[in-house]
PDB file of C-alpha atoms (C1' of nucleotides) in Angstrom:
ATOM      1  CA  MET A  15     155.043 121.121 104.666  1.00  0.00           C
ATOM      2  CA  THR A  16     156.207 118.493 107.091  1.00  0.00           C
ATOM      3  CA  ALA A  17     152.608 118.071 108.177  1.00  0.00           C
ATOM      4  CA  PRO A  18     150.759 115.975 105.565  1.00  0.00           C
ATOM      5  CA  ALA A  19     147.487 117.857 106.085  1.00  0.00           C
ATOM      6  CA  PRO A  20     145.512 115.664 108.468  1.00  0.00           C
ATOM      7  CA  ASP A  21     141.793 115.262 107.964  1.00  0.00           C
ATOM      8  CA  PRO A  22     139.998 118.214 109.593  1.00  0.00           C
ATOM      9  CA  LEU A  23     137.764 115.723 111.368  1.00  0.00           C
ATOM     10  CA  ASP A  24     140.839 114.375 113.134  1.00  0.00           C
ATOM     11  CA  THR A  25     141.661 117.683 114.742  1.00  0.00           C
ATOM     12  CA  VAL A  26     138.063 118.631 115.487  1.00  0.00           C
ATOM     13  CA  PHE A  27     137.229 115.367 117.222  1.00  0.00           C
ATOM     14  CA  ALA A  28     140.565 115.317 119.020  1.00  0.00           C
ATOM     15  CA  ALA A  29     139.904 118.833 120.270  1.00  0.00           C
ATOM     16  CA  LEU A  30     136.472 117.808 121.507  1.00  0.00           C
ATOM     17  CA  ALA A  31     137.858 114.760 123.306  1.00  0.00           C
ATOM     18  CA  ASP A  32     139.178 116.842 126.212  1.00  0.00           C
ATOM     19  CA  PRO A  33     136.697 117.859 128.933  1.00  0.00           C
ATOM     20  CA  THR A  34     138.549 121.080 129.660  1.00  0.00           C
ATOM     21  CA  ARG A  35     138.273 122.137 126.045  1.00  0.00           C
ATOM     22  CA  ARG A  36     134.596 121.244 125.886  1.00  0.00           C
ATOM     23  CA  ALA A  37     134.029 123.308 129.013  1.00  0.00           C
ATOM     24  CA  ILE A  38     135.843 126.212 127.378  1.00  0.00           C
ATOM     25  CA  LEU A  39     133.621 125.968 124.317  1.00  0.00           C
ATOM     26  CA  THR A  40     130.587 125.948 126.559  1.00  0.00           C
ATOM     27  CA  MET A  41     131.792 129.097 128.282  1.00  0.00           C
ATOM     28  CA  LEU A  42     132.385 130.801 124.962  1.00  0.00           C
ATOM     29  CA  LEU A  43     128.844 129.916 124.010  1.00  0.00           C
ATOM     30  CA  GLU A  44     127.746 132.640 126.383  1.00  0.00           C
ATOM     31  CA  ASP A  45     130.170 135.312 125.341  1.00  0.00           C
ATOM     32  CA  ASP A  46     133.578 136.096 123.914  1.00  0.00           C
ATOM     33  CA  MET A  47     136.267 135.968 126.588  1.00  0.00           C
ATOM     34  CA  ALA A  48     139.863 136.950 127.199  1.00  0.00           C
ATOM     35  CA  VAL A  49     142.398 134.179 127.783  1.00  0.00           C
ATOM     36  CA  THR A  50     142.853 135.046 131.446  1.00  0.00           C
ATOM     37  CA  ASP A  51     139.126 135.005 132.034  1.00  0.00           C
ATOM     38  CA  VAL A  52     138.809 131.674 130.299  1.00  0.00           C
ATOM     39  CA  ALA A  53     141.490 130.295 132.578  1.00  0.00           C
ATOM     40  CA  HIS A  54     139.962 131.630 135.762  1.00  0.00           C
ATOM     41  CA  PRO A  55     137.525 128.805 136.647  1.00  0.00           C
ATOM     42  CA  PHE A  56     140.099 126.051 136.082  1.00  0.00           C
ATOM     43  CA  ALA A  57     142.553 124.631 138.596  1.00  0.00           C
ATOM     44  CA  MET A  58     145.292 124.765 136.034  1.00  0.00           C
ATOM     45  CA  SER A  59     148.040 127.089 134.947  1.00  0.00           C
ATOM     46  CA  LEU A  60     147.410 129.866 132.467  1.00  0.00           C
ATOM     47  CA  ALA A  61     149.923 128.334 130.088  1.00  0.00           C
ATOM     48  CA  ALA A  62     147.939 125.106 130.028  1.00  0.00           C
ATOM     49  CA  ILE A  63     144.789 126.974 129.104  1.00  0.00           C
ATOM     50  CA  SER A  64     146.707 128.868 126.474  1.00  0.00           C
ATOM     51  CA  LYS A  65     147.681 125.555 124.930  1.00  0.00           C
ATOM     52  CA  HIS A  66     144.099 124.306 125.037  1.00  0.00           C
ATOM     53  CA  LEU A  67     142.981 127.445 123.262  1.00  0.00           C
ATOM     54  CA  ALA A  68     145.653 126.906 120.632  1.00  0.00           C
ATOM     55  CA  VAL A  69     144.299 123.412 120.026  1.00  0.00           C
ATOM     56  CA  LEU A  70     140.771 124.748 119.687  1.00  0.00           C
ATOM     57  CA  ALA A  71     141.953 127.453 117.292  1.00  0.00           C
ATOM     58  CA  GLU A  72     143.930 124.912 115.267  1.00  0.00           C
ATOM     59  CA  ALA A  73     140.756 122.883 114.904  1.00  0.00           C
ATOM     60  CA  GLY A  74     138.920 126.020 113.816  1.00  0.00           C
ATOM     61  CA  LEU A  75     136.522 125.776 116.722  1.00  0.00           C
ATOM     62  CA  ILE A  76     137.474 129.222 117.957  1.00  0.00           C
ATOM     63  CA  THR A  77     139.233 132.299 116.607  1.00  0.00           C
ATOM     64  CA  GLN A  78     141.468 134.586 118.607  1.00  0.00           C
ATOM     65  CA  GLU A  79     141.813 138.283 118.016  1.00  0.00           C
ATOM     66  CA  LYS A  80     144.396 140.302 119.885  1.00  0.00           C
ATOM     67  CA  ARG A  81     143.049 143.715 120.777  1.00  0.00           C
ATOM     68  CA  GLY A  82     145.407 145.749 122.881  1.00  0.00           C
ATOM     69  CA  ARG A  83     147.215 143.421 125.231  1.00  0.00           C
ATOM     70  CA  VAL A  84     144.288 141.084 125.672  1.00  0.00           C
ATOM     71  CA  LYS A  85     143.465 138.297 123.241  1.00  0.00           C
ATOM     72  CA  TRP A  86     139.782 137.671 122.737  1.00  0.00           C
ATOM     73  CA  CYS A  87     138.460 134.186 122.063  1.00  0.00           C
ATOM     74  CA  LYS A  88     135.373 133.745 119.952  1.00  0.00           C
ATOM     75  CA  LEU A  89     133.400 130.577 119.341  1.00  0.00           C
ATOM     76  CA  GLU A  90     133.227 129.416 115.695  1.00  0.00           C
ATOM     77  CA  PRO A  91     130.295 127.028 115.630  1.00  0.00           C
ATOM     78  CA  ASP A  92     130.573 126.415 111.901  1.00  0.00           C
ATOM     79  CA  ALA A  93     133.628 124.247 112.473  1.00  0.00           C
ATOM     80  CA  LEU A  94     131.369 121.747 114.191  1.00  0.00           C
ATOM     81  CA  ARG A  95     129.109 121.433 111.216  1.00  0.00           C
ATOM     82  CA  ALA A  96     131.332 118.983 109.319  1.00  0.00           C
ATOM     83  CA  ALA A  97     131.717 116.762 112.355  1.00  0.00           C
ATOM     84  CA  SER A  98     128.013 116.973 113.083  1.00  0.00           C
ATOM     85  CA  VAL A  99     127.133 116.012 109.528  1.00  0.00           C
ATOM     86  CA  TRP A 100     129.519 113.091 109.701  1.00  0.00           C
ATOM     87  CA  MET A 101     127.894 111.794 112.868  1.00  0.00           C
ATOM     88  CA  GLN A 102     124.357 112.238 111.606  1.00  0.00           C
ATOM     89  CA  GLY A 103     125.079 109.543 109.062  1.00  0.00           C
ATOM     90  CA  PHE A 104     125.022 106.916 111.782  1.00  0.00           C
ATOM     91  CA  GLY A 105     121.413 106.458 112.718  1.00  0.00           C
ATOM     92  CA  GLN A 106     119.096 109.373 112.305  1.00  0.00           C
ATOM     93  CA  PHE A 107     118.822 111.129 115.637  1.00  0.00           C
ATOM     94  CA  ASP A 108     116.315 113.616 116.815  1.00  0.00           C
ATOM     95  CA  PRO A 109     117.180 116.682 114.744  1.00  0.00           C
ATOM     96  CA  VAL A 110     117.739 119.246 117.461  1.00  0.00           C
ATOM     97  CA  ASP A 111     116.954 118.543 121.079  1.00  0.00           C
ATOM     98  CA  LEU A 112     117.920 121.621 123.020  1.00  0.00           C
ATOM     99  CA  ASP A 113     116.354 120.377 126.223  1.00  0.00           C
ATOM    100  CA  ALA A 114     118.722 117.444 126.148  1.00  0.00           C
ATOM    101  CA  PHE A 115     121.528 119.855 125.466  1.00  0.00           C
ATOM    102  CA  GLU A 116     120.674 121.883 128.530  1.00  0.00           C
ATOM    103  CA  ARG A 117     120.823 118.725 130.584  1.00  0.00           C
ATOM    104  CA  PHE A 118     124.182 117.943 129.120  1.00  0.00           C
ATOM    105  CA  LEU A 119     125.489 121.340 130.060  1.00  0.00           C
ATOM    106  CA  GLU A 120     124.617 120.497 133.624  1.00  0.00           C
ATOM    107  CA  THR A 121     126.439 117.190 133.668  1.00  0.00           C
ATOM    108  CA  GLU A 122     129.369 118.602 131.737  1.00  0.00           C
ATOM    109  CA  LEU A 123     130.003 121.532 134.008  1.00  0.00           C
ATOM    110  CA  GLY A 124     129.034 119.707 137.155  1.00  0.00           C
ATOM    111  CA  PRO A 125     127.364 121.135 140.231  1.00  0.00           C
ATOM    112  CA  ASP A 126     130.720 122.268 141.660  1.00  0.00           C
ATOM    113  CA  GLN A 127     131.145 124.926 139.030  1.00  0.00           C
ATOM    114  CA  ASP A 128     129.027 127.844 140.177  1.00  0.00           C
ATOM    115  CA  SER A 129     130.927 130.650 138.508  1.00  0.00           C
ATOM    116  CA  LEU A 130     129.280 129.917 135.203  1.00  0.00           C
ATOM    117  CA  SER A 131     125.638 130.199 136.094  1.00  0.00           C
TER     118      SER A 131
ATOM    119  CA  MET B   6     138.027 100.857 139.690  1.00  0.00           C
ATOM    120  CA  THR B   7     141.289 102.698 139.442  1.00  0.00           C
ATOM    121  CA  ALA B   8     139.803 104.679 136.567  1.00  0.00           C
ATOM    122  CA  PRO B   9     137.704 107.545 137.974  1.00  0.00           C
ATOM    123  CA  ALA B  10     134.950 107.074 135.378  1.00  0.00           C
ATOM    124  CA  PRO B  11     135.817 109.545 132.632  1.00  0.00           C
ATOM    125  CA  ASP B  12     133.047 111.425 130.886  1.00  0.00           C
ATOM    126  CA  PRO B  13     131.584 109.209 128.146  1.00  0.00           C
ATOM    127  CA  LEU B  14     132.014 112.102 125.750  1.00  0.00           C
ATOM    128  CA  ASP B  15     135.766 111.902 126.317  1.00  0.00           C
ATOM    129  CA  THR B  16     136.018 108.341 125.079  1.00  0.00           C
ATOM    130  CA  VAL B  17     133.528 108.768 122.249  1.00  0.00           C
ATOM    131  CA  PHE B  18     135.207 111.844 120.797  1.00  0.00           C
ATOM    132  CA  ALA B  19     138.658 110.364 121.330  1.00  0.00           C
ATOM    133  CA  ALA B  20     137.570 107.232 119.481  1.00  0.00           C
ATOM    134  CA  LEU B  21     136.253 109.333 116.607  1.00  0.00           C
ATOM    135  CA  ALA B  22     139.470 111.336 116.393  1.00  0.00           C
ATOM    136  CA  ASP B  23     141.311 108.560 114.561  1.00  0.00           C
ATOM    137  CA  PRO B  24     140.743 108.224 110.801  1.00  0.00           C
ATOM    138  CA  THR B  25     141.243 104.455 110.872  1.00  0.00           C
ATOM    139  CA  ARG B  26     138.530 104.089 113.470  1.00  0.00           C
ATOM    140  CA  ARG B  27     136.154 106.353 111.565  1.00  0.00           C
ATOM    141  CA  ALA B  28     136.784 104.274 108.451  1.00  0.00           C
ATOM    142  CA  ILE B  29     135.986 101.136 110.431  1.00  0.00           C
ATOM    143  CA  LEU B  30     132.721 102.637 111.625  1.00  0.00           C
ATOM    144  CA  THR B  31     131.852 103.544 108.053  1.00  0.00           C
ATOM    145  CA  MET B  32     132.496  99.968 106.955  1.00  0.00           C
ATOM    146  CA  LEU B  33     130.323  98.617 109.729  1.00  0.00           C
ATOM    147  CA  LEU B  34     127.585 100.930 108.559  1.00  0.00           C
ATOM    148  CA  GLU B  35     127.121  98.573 105.632  1.00  0.00           C
ATOM    149  CA  ASP B  36     127.184  95.316 107.538  1.00  0.00           C
ATOM    150  CA  ASP B  37     128.498  93.459 110.554  1.00  0.00           C
ATOM    151  CA  MET B  38     132.021  92.182 109.997  1.00  0.00           C
ATOM    152  CA  ALA B  39     134.554  89.781 111.465  1.00  0.00           C
ATOM    153  CA  VAL B  40     137.764  91.240 112.872  1.00  0.00           C
ATOM    154  CA  THR B  41     139.919  89.817 110.099  1.00  0.00           C
ATOM    155  CA  ASP B  42     137.635  91.227 107.430  1.00  0.00           C
ATOM    156  CA  VAL B  43     137.675  94.619 109.098  1.00  0.00           C
ATOM    157  CA  ALA B  44     141.455  94.535 109.036  1.00  0.00           C
ATOM    158  CA  HIS B  45     141.745  93.495 105.422  1.00  0.00           C
ATOM    159  CA  PRO B  46     141.616  96.912 103.667  1.00  0.00           C
ATOM    160  CA  PHE B  47     144.168  98.485 105.992  1.00  0.00           C
ATOM    161  CA  ALA B  48     147.930  98.501 105.608  1.00  0.00           C
ATOM    162  CA  MET B  49     148.343  97.640 109.250  1.00  0.00           C
ATOM    163  CA  SER B  50     148.736  94.541 111.395  1.00  0.00           C
ATOM    164  CA  LEU B  51     145.776  92.595 112.648  1.00  0.00           C
ATOM    165  CA  ALA B  52     146.795  93.329 116.216  1.00  0.00           C
ATOM    166  CA  ALA B  53     146.591  97.059 115.538  1.00  0.00           C
ATOM    167  CA  ILE B  54     143.065  96.725 114.170  1.00  0.00           C
ATOM    168  CA  SER B  55     142.169  94.584 117.153  1.00  0.00           C
ATOM    169  CA  LYS B  56     143.249  97.437 119.401  1.00  0.00           C
ATOM    170  CA  HIS B  57     141.253  99.965 117.400  1.00  0.00           C
ATOM    171  CA  LEU B  58     138.193  97.773 117.722  1.00  0.00           C
ATOM    172  CA  ALA B  59     138.779  97.576 121.469  1.00  0.00           C
ATOM    173  CA  VAL B  60     138.815 101.368 121.636  1.00  0.00           C
ATOM    174  CA  LEU B  61     135.573 101.560 119.662  1.00  0.00           C
ATOM    175  CA  ALA B  62     133.992  98.954 121.900  1.00  0.00           C
ATOM    176  CA  GLU B  63     135.188 100.773 125.021  1.00  0.00           C
ATOM    177  CA  ALA B  64     133.482 103.896 123.725  1.00  0.00           C
ATOM    178  CA  GLY B  65     130.327 101.889 123.122  1.00  0.00           C
ATOM    179  CA  LEU B  66     130.400 102.652 119.413  1.00  0.00           C
ATOM    180  CA  ILE B  67     130.467  98.962 118.521  1.00  0.00           C
ATOM    181  CA  THR B  68     129.725  95.658 120.218  1.00  0.00           C
ATOM    182  CA  GLN B  69     131.601  92.415 119.608  1.00  0.00           C
ATOM    183  CA  GLU B  70     130.071  88.978 119.783  1.00  0.00           C
ATOM    184  CA  LYS B  71     132.223  85.868 119.511  1.00  0.00           C
ATOM    185  CA  ARG B  72     130.459  83.175 117.559  1.00  0.00           C
ATOM    186  CA  GLY B  73     132.573  80.129 116.958  1.00  0.00           C
ATOM    187  CA  ARG B  74     136.115  81.222 116.390  1.00  0.00           C
ATOM    188  CA  VAL B  75     135.188  84.437 114.633  1.00  0.00           C
ATOM    189  CA  LYS B  76     134.282  87.637 116.497  1.00  0.00           C
ATOM    190  CA  TRP B  77     131.615  89.748 114.865  1.00  0.00           C
ATOM    191  CA  CYS B  78     131.642  93.527 115.124  1.00  0.00           C
ATOM    192  CA  LYS B  79     128.378  95.426 115.102  1.00  0.00           C
ATOM    193  CA  LEU B  80     127.854  99.153 114.864  1.00  0.00           C
ATOM    194  CA  GLU B  81     126.055 100.750 117.817  1.00  0.00           C
ATOM    195  CA  PRO B  82     124.857 104.105 116.507  1.00  0.00           C
ATOM    196  CA  ASP B  83     123.101 105.033 119.731  1.00  0.00           C
ATOM    197  CA  ALA B  84     126.448 105.738 121.357  1.00  0.00           C
ATOM    198  CA  LEU B  85     126.791 108.700 119.043  1.00  0.00           C
ATOM    199  CA  ARG B  86     123.576 110.255 120.226  1.00  0.00           C
ATOM    200  CA  ALA B  87     125.045 111.924 123.310  1.00  0.00           C
ATOM    201  CA  ALA B  88     127.911 113.386 121.327  1.00  0.00           C
ATOM    202  CA  SER B  89     125.565 114.497 118.580  1.00  0.00           C
ATOM    203  CA  VAL B  90     123.268 116.188 121.047  1.00  0.00           C
ATOM    204  CA  TRP B  91     126.216 117.925 122.658  1.00  0.00           C
ATOM    205  CA  MET B  92     127.382 119.308 119.354  1.00  0.00           C
ATOM    206  CA  GLN B  93     123.948 120.405 118.229  1.00  0.00           C
ATOM    207  CA  GLY B  94     123.996 122.947 121.019  1.00  0.00           C
ATOM    208  CA  PHE B  95     126.580 124.995 119.182  1.00  0.00           C
ATOM    209  CA  GLY B  96     124.727 126.764 116.443  1.00  0.00           C
ATOM    210  CA  GLN B  97     121.637 125.046 115.146  1.00  0.00           C
ATOM    211  CA  PHE B  98     122.662 123.056 112.105  1.00  0.00           C
ATOM    212  CA  ASP B  99     120.600 121.799 109.262  1.00  0.00           C
ATOM    213  CA  PRO B 100     118.645 118.978 110.905  1.00  0.00           C
ATOM    214  CA  VAL B 101     119.860 116.094 108.771  1.00  0.00           C
ATOM    215  CA  ASP B 102     121.767 116.669 105.570  1.00  0.00           C
ATOM    216  CA  LEU B 103     122.428 113.267 104.103  1.00  0.00           C
ATOM    217  CA  ASP B 104     123.676 114.656 100.819  1.00  0.00           C
ATOM    218  CA  ALA B 105     126.454 116.344 102.702  1.00  0.00           C
ATOM    219  CA  PHE B 106     127.076 113.071 104.487  1.00  0.00           C
ATOM    220  CA  GLU B 107     127.497 111.236 101.206  1.00  0.00           C
ATOM    221  CA  ARG B 108     130.055 113.799 100.133  1.00  0.00           C
ATOM    222  CA  PHE B 109     131.885 113.322 103.385  1.00  0.00           C
ATOM    223  CA  LEU B 110     132.023 109.610 102.921  1.00  0.00           C
ATOM    224  CA  GLU B 111     133.816 110.254  99.644  1.00  0.00           C
ATOM    225  CA  THR B 112     136.447 112.503 101.159  1.00  0.00           C
ATOM    226  CA  GLU B 113     136.786 110.268 104.194  1.00  0.00           C
ATOM    227  CA  LEU B 114     137.399 107.075 102.301  1.00  0.00           C
ATOM    228  CA  GLY B 115     139.274 108.698  99.470  1.00  0.00           C
ATOM    229  CA  PRO B 116     139.323 107.553  95.843  1.00  0.00           C
ATOM    230  CA  ASP B 117     142.001 104.966  96.584  1.00  0.00           C
ATOM    231  CA  GLN B 118     139.634 102.841  98.605  1.00  0.00           C
ATOM    232  CA  ASP B 119     137.564 100.965  96.045  1.00  0.00           C
ATOM    233  CA  SER B 120     136.682  97.915  98.095  1.00  0.00           C
ATOM    234  CA  LEU B 121     133.957  99.828  99.866  1.00  0.00           C
ATOM    235  CA  SER B 122     131.912 101.186  97.019  1.00  0.00           C
TER     236      SER B 122
ATOM    237  C1'  DC C  22     145.246  63.994 115.681  1.00  0.00           C
ATOM    238  C1'  DC C  23     147.280  67.693 113.245  1.00  0.00           C
ATOM    239  C1'  DA C  24     147.430  71.721 110.954  1.00  0.00           C
ATOM    240  C1'  DA C  25     145.562  75.987 109.677  1.00  0.00           C
ATOM    241  C1'  DT C  26     142.756  80.012 111.002  1.00  0.00           C
ATOM    242  C1'  DC C  27     140.990  83.690 114.287  1.00  0.00           C
ATOM    243  C1'  DG C  28     142.028  86.777 117.521  1.00  0.00           C
ATOM    244  C1'  DT C  29     144.350  88.494 121.681  1.00  0.00           C
ATOM    245  C1'  DC C  30     148.320  89.150 124.793  1.00  0.00           C
ATOM    246  C1'  DA C  31     152.816  90.934 126.061  1.00  0.00           C
ATOM    247  C1'  DA C  32     156.722  93.442 125.365  1.00  0.00           C
ATOM    248  C1'  DC C  33     158.712  97.004 123.119  1.00  0.00           C
ATOM    249  C1'  DC C  34     159.270 101.531 120.672  1.00  0.00           C
ATOM    250  C1'  DA C  35     158.524 106.339 119.045  1.00  0.00           C
ATOM    251  C1'  DT C  36     155.656 109.934 119.371  1.00  0.00           C
ATOM    252  C1'  DC C  37     151.997 112.789 121.178  1.00  0.00           C
ATOM    253  C1'  DC C  38     149.438 114.941 125.099  1.00  0.00           C
ATOM    254  C1'  DG C  39     148.381 117.430 129.122  1.00  0.00           C
ATOM    255  C1'  DG C  40     150.408 119.437 132.592  1.00  0.00           C
ATOM    256  C1'  DT C  41     154.204 122.056 135.185  1.00  0.00           C
ATOM    257  C1'  DT C  42     157.649 125.941 135.907  1.00  0.00           C
ATOM    258  C1'  DG C  43     160.344 129.927 134.720  1.00  0.00           C
ATOM    259  C1'  DA C  44     161.816 133.212 131.460  1.00  0.00           C
ATOM    260  C1'  DA C  45     160.534 136.219 127.689  1.00  0.00           C
ATOM    261  C1'  DT C  46     157.606 139.399 125.144  1.00  0.00           C
ATOM    262  C1'  DA C  47     154.153 142.629 124.454  1.00  0.00           C
ATOM    263  C1'  DT C  48     151.042 146.267 126.025  1.00  0.00           C
ATOM    264  C1'  DG C  49     148.965 149.547 129.308  1.00  0.00           C
ATOM    265  C1'  DC C  50     148.982 152.676 133.459  1.00  0.00           C
ATOM    266  C1'  DT C  51     150.752 156.403 136.202  1.00  0.00           C
TER     267       DT C  51
ATOM    268  C1'  DA D  17     160.744 155.650 132.861  1.00  0.00           C
ATOM    269  C1'  DG D  18     159.138 151.942 135.350  1.00  0.00           C
ATOM    270  C1'  DC D  19     156.072 148.670 136.964  1.00  0.00           C
ATOM    271  C1'  DA D  20     152.053 145.671 136.561  1.00  0.00           C
ATOM    272  C1'  DT D  21     149.211 142.895 133.479  1.00  0.00           C
ATOM    273  C1'  DA D  22     148.369 139.581 129.574  1.00  0.00           C
ATOM    274  C1'  DT D  23     150.020 135.945 126.980  1.00  0.00           C
ATOM    275  C1'  DT D  24     153.227 133.010 124.987  1.00  0.00           C
ATOM    276  C1'  DC D  25     157.632 130.330 124.704  1.00  0.00           C
ATOM    277  C1'  DA D  26     160.842 126.686 126.023  1.00  0.00           C
ATOM    278  C1'  DA D  27     162.219 122.979 128.460  1.00  0.00           C
ATOM    279  C1'  DC D  28     160.866 119.315 130.945  1.00  0.00           C
ATOM    280  C1'  DC D  29     158.032 115.288 132.853  1.00  0.00           C
ATOM    281  C1'  DG D  30     154.844 111.234 133.273  1.00  0.00           C
ATOM    282  C1'  DG D  31     151.513 108.805 131.033  1.00  0.00           C
ATOM    283  C1'  DA D  32     148.662 107.685 127.034  1.00  0.00           C
ATOM    284  C1'  DT D  33     148.523 106.334 122.013  1.00  0.00           C
ATOM    285  C1'  DG D  34     149.448 103.950 117.751  1.00  0.00           C
ATOM    286  C1'  DG D  35     152.154 100.940 115.778  1.00  0.00           C
ATOM    287  C1'  DT D  36     155.310  96.622 115.460  1.00  0.00           C
ATOM    288  C1'  DT D  37     156.590  91.632 116.270  1.00  0.00           C
ATOM    289  C1'  DG D  38     156.276  87.067 118.227  1.00  0.00           C
ATOM    290  C1'  DA D  39     154.138  83.811 121.162  1.00  0.00           C
ATOM    291  C1'  DC D  40     149.911  82.043 122.700  1.00  0.00           C
ATOM    292  C1'  DG D  41     144.954  79.934 123.493  1.00  0.00           C
ATOM    293  C1'  DA D  42     140.688  78.686 120.940  1.00  0.00           C
ATOM    294  C1'  DT D  43     138.288  76.751 117.356  1.00  0.00           C
ATOM    295  C1'  DT D  44     137.569  74.497 113.035  1.00  0.00           C
ATOM    296  C1'  DG D  45     138.335  71.152 109.245  1.00  0.00           C
ATOM    297  C1'  DG D  46     140.673  67.215 106.934  1.00  0.00           C
TER     298       DG D  46
END
DNA sequence: CCAATCGTCAACCATCCGGTTGAATATGCT
DNA sequence: AGCATATTCAACCGGATGGTTGACGATTGG
């Protein structure tokens, strides 16, 4: 119990602060993926991606299930709910604007990332 | 221009990842405040709070206007919109649940923080 | 003018973070 | 058995982060 139980919002927001991790979440939005497949589009070692996935899992944003020798990563959108609720308190935004979200996917992934069409 | 323009979401989420900074935002939700007054409830030096405010300002979450010798801090809720929109893409949440937000304010501030009732 | 107040700056420190590499540990295939 | 694949572990590195303290420039008030 060396860790004094940090606020869940700490870990969730910290996890979301990294562009690589946000990109991973976006990928998992489409489908569950194995670690190696998650790593494939990135110019980064597999171990680095493995760490990123650990951070996401720690924050509860994904779950990982090992089936055979491959570990499957699954998005857990509920973990975002607390953070979303917290943010909604600051100035009532448009409830759900999925068009804007689509646009954000574009800018997040960038035009140089064609393997995720 | 040594900084290669990081994604705004990076800085916003990173700013939100710190509990002190979230508490500051919550305080500013009630009213604009001077730096010293912001610092008052925290068991931390003024310089530390000054840095936190700089991070929040960098992320666009607050603006600071120096009037006389006191610098006023003002919440800028619009900066949260992009982040909010991004998050809404992951599993459509309840549009706006302010009851849940109230409950979160409780747990965020804790019962030991009476100066903000 | 002088002193107190407001806030930042600069240096320093410990720790965390994001990345690397190389070895180690499964598991699956033939 | 033996080799390839999938993933993590461990050690390491440079740079960012969160905090401290002390000095400093502005501004205000007596």
